[in-house]
Structures are given as C-alpha cells and as structure tokens.
Coordinates of C-alpha atoms in Angstrom, one line a residue:
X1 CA -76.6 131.6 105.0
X2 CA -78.2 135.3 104.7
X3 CA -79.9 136.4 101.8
X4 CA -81.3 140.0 101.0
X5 CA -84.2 140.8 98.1
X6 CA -83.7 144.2 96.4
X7 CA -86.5 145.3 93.7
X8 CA -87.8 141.4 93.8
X9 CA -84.2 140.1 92.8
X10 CA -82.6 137.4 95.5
X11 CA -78.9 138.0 96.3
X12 CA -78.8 134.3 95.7
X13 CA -79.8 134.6 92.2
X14 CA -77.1 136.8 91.5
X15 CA -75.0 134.3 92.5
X16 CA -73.7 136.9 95.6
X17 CA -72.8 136.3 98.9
X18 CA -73.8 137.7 102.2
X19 CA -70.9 137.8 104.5
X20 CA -72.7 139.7 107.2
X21 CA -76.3 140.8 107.6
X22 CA -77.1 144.4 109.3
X23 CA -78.6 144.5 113.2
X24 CA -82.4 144.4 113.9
X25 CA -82.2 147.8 115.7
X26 CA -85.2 150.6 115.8
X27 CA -84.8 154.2 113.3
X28 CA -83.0 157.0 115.6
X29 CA -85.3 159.9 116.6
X30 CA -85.4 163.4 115.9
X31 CA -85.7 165.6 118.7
X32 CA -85.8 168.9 118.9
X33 CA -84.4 171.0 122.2
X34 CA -86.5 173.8 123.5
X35 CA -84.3 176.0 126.3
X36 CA -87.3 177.9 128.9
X37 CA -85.9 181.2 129.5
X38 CA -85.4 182.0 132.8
X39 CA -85.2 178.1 133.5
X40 CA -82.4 175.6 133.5
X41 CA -85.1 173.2 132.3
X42 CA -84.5 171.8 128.7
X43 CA -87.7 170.9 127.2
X44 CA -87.6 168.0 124.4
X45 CA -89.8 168.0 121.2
X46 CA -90.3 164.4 119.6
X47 CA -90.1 164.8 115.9
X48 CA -90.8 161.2 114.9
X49 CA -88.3 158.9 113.4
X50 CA -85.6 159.7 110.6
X51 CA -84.3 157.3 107.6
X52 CA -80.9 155.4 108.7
X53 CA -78.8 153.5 106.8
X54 CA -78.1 149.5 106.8
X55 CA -75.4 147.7 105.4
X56 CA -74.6 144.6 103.9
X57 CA -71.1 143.3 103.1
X58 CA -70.7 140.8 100.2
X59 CA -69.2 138.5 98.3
X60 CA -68.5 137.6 94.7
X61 CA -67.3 134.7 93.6
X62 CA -68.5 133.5 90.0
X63 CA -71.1 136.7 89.4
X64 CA -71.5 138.8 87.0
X65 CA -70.0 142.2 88.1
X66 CA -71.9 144.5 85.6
X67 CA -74.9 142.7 86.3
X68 CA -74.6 143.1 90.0
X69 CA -73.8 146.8 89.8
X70 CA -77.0 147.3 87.4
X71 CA -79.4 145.8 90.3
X72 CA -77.5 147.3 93.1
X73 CA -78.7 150.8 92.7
X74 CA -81.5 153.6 92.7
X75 CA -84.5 152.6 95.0
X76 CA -87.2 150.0 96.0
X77 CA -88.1 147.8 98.5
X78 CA -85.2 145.6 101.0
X79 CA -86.0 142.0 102.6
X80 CA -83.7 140.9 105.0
X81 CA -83.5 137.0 105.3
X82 CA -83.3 138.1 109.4
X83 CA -87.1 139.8 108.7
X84 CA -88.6 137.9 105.8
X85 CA -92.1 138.6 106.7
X86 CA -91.2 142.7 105.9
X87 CA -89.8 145.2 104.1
X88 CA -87.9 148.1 103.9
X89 CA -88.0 151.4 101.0
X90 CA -84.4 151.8 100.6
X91 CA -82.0 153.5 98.2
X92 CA -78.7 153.0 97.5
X93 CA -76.6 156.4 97.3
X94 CA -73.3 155.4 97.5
X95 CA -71.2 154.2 94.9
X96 CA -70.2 150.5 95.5
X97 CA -66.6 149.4 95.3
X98 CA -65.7 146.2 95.2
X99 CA -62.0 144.6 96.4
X100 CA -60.9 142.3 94.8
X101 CA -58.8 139.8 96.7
X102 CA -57.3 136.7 94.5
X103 CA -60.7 135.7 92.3
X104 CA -63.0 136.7 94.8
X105 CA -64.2 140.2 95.1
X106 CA -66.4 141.9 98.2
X107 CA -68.2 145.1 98.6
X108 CA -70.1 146.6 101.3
X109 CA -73.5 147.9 100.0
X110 CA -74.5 150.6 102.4
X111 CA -78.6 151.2 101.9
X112 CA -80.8 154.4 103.2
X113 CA -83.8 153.0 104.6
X114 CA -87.0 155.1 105.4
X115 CA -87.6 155.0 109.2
X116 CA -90.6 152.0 109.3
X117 CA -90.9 148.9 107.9
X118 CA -94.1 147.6 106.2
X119 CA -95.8 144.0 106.3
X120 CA -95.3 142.0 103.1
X121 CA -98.2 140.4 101.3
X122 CA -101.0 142.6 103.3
X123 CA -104.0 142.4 100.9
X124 CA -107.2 145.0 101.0
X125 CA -110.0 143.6 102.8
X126 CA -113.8 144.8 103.0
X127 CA -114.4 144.8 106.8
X128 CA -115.1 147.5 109.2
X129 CA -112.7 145.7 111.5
X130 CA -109.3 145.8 110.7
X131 CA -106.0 145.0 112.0
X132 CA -102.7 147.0 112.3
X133 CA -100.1 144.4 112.9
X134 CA -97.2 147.1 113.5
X135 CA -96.2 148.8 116.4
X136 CA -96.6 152.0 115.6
X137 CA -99.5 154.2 113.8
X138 CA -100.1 153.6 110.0
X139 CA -101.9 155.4 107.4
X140 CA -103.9 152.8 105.2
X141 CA -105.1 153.6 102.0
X142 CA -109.2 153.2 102.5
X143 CA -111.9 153.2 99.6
X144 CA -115.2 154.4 100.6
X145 CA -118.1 153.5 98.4
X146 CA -121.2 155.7 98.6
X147 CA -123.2 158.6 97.6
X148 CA -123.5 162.1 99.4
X149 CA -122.2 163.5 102.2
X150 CA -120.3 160.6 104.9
X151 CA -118.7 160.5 107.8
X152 CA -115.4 158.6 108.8
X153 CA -114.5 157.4 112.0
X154 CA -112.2 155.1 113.5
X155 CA -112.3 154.3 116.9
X156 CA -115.3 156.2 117.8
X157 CA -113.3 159.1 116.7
X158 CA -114.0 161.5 113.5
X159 CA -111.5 161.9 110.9
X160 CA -113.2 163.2 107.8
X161 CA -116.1 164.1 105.9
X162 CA -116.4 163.4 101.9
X163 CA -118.6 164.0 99.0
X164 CA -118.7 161.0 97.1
X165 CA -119.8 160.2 93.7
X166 CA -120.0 156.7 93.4
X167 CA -116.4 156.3 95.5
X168 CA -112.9 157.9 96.8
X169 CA -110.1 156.9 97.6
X170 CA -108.1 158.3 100.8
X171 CA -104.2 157.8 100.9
X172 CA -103.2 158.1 104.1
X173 CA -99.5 158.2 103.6
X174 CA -99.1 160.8 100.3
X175 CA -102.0 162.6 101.6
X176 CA -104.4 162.9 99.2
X177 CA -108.0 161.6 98.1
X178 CA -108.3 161.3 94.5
X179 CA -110.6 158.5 91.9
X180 CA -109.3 156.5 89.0
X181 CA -106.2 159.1 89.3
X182 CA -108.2 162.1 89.4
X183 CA -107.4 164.4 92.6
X184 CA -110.9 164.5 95.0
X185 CA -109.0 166.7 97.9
X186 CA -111.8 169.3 97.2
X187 CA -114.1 166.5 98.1
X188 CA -112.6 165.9 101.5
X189 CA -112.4 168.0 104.8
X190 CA -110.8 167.0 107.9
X191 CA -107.7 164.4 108.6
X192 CA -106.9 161.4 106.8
X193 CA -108.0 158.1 108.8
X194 CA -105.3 156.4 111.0
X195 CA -104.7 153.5 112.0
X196 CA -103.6 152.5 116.0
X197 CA -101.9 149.0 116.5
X198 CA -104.1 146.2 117.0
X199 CA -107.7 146.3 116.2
X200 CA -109.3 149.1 114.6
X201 CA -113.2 149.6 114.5
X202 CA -114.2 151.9 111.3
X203 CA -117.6 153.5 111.6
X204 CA -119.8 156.3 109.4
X205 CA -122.2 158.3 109.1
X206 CA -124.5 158.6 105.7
X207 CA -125.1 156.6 102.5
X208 CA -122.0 153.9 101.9
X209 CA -122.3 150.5 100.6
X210 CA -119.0 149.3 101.7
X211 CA -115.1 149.9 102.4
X212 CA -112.1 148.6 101.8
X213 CA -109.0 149.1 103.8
X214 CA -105.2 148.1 102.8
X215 CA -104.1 148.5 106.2
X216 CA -100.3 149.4 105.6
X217 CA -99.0 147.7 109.1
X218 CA -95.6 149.1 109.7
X219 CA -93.2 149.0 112.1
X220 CA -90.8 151.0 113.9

C-alpha cells in the first residue's frame, strides 16, 4: 500500500489511507513564443520549469478528522512512497473536502509542488570533488574558509570572487552570501557557483583553508 510524508508526519500514522498515488511525470515548461517579423518562423524561448500540482486521493476510516485537516495544510516538504529516496516543497491551497460514504470518508488532497525535486538525507561534505546526483543543474549552498581576496571555480570555470573574514557562506538557490546570518553580498562579485550533474571539480585562487559543499541534487 502507498504511503505519503507531509512536514515529517506518515499518512500511515494518521491512520489514512492512500487509495491512489500521483504519476512519476517531469514539471511542464514555460516557453515563451517570439514571432520574426517578416518571417513565418516562430522562435521559442525556454523559460525553465514551472510548479504543477500532484494529487493524492484518500481514505478515512478510524482517523481523526480534525487532526488530519490540521496536518493537511500550509507548506513543507512531500515524500511519495513511489520516490522515497526524495522530496518535494509543496503546499496545499485548496480546501479539502471529504465525502463521506457509510463510516468511511475520502478526500482528494491536491498539492502545488515546486518544479524539482531534492535528494533526501544529502549531508555537507569538505571535498573539492563533489557529486550532483540530479539531472538537472543545482545551486548548493558552499562555505568558503579563508582570508583575503579568493577565487571560485567549478569546472575550470570562474564564478566569483569574495573577501573573506574568517568565512562566507554562498546560497546558491535564495541568492545571497551572508555569515552567522549577517548579509556579505557586498563581499561577493560575480555569479553564485553551480553545480552540473555528475562530478564537479571546485578549484580557487588565494588564501582558503577548506570548503564545504551541501550539494542540493535535484531533479527535474
């Protein structure tokens, strides 16, 4: 039988059932259509990938209505029993109603998911070698310990160049360099470092005693 995690809770330990699981299928793409005067031609833009929604339908049959409405909203992060090795940043938006047929009641919980889904238990690791396991391009958050001016490059190819005091810390995916919570943008010029699938090969230039790397695999 099926099972889905929302915000660390098991379906199973709301005592709910999953009558049917949503389709493995990749996020729909935005495109956008550029018309060439004085052409028939229609040139496309890719835009990247947009959130889509999953659902599940359920079943309960001795649970706890209130409680189950109280954990099936807002957001956090989706497990699928079907992909159990990721997860999802969903949010619920619609209201759920639940028919109620003889003692047994079902629902269908319809989720928003963001467009990729991320590798669970990824841990940070101090290499200069590191491994996207996704299929697409992911933005890791990397810690760069050091003095001075430094260089960062991955693959050979420069991203950015930092002042550090001590350390900073590079978020790839909100954008922004910061230490103990303090903002360091000021301290950074250039791009944040990305990550290709497979094997990625870190380099720099100046005074650094070592980085970590949460990769953030993700896929698409």
């Amino acid at each position: 039988m099926g099972y889905f995690i929302y915000n660390d809770i098991k379906s199973t330990d709301k005592k709910v059932i999953v009558e049917s699981m949503p389709s493995t299928t990749k996020p729909p793409k935005r495109y956008n259509e550029i018309n060439i005067d004085g052409s028939n031609r229609t040139d496309i833009e890719d835009l990247g990938y947009e959130a889509y929604e999953k659902s599940i339908s359920i079943g309960l049959w001795e649970s706890d209505l209130d409680d189950v409405y109280d954990w099936l909203q807002g957001s956090g992060k989706l497990i699928l029993s079907s992909e159990i090795d990721k997860y999802y940043n969903a949010q619920i938006l619609e209201q759920i109603n639940y028919e109620k047929a003889l003692r047994f009641r079902k629902a269908r919980v319809v989720f928003l998911v963001q467009p990729f889904k991320y590798a669970i238990g990824e841990e940070e690791v101090e290499s200069l070698a590191v491994v996207n396991k996704g299929n697409v391009d992911s933005y890791p958050l990397m810690t760069v310990y050091g003095s001075g001016e430094v260089e960062i490059k991955v693959n050979g190819i420069k991203y950015c160049t930092l002042i550090i005091d001590d350390y900073i810390t590079l978020d790839g995916e909100i954008q922004e360099a910061h230490r103990d919570g303090v903002l360091k943008n000021r301290s950074m010029t250039g791009w944040f470092p990305v990550l290709k699938p497979g094997i990625n090969e870190i380099s720099y230039v100046g005074n650094v005693t070592k980085i970590k790397t949460l990769t953030r695999s993700r896929w698409a």
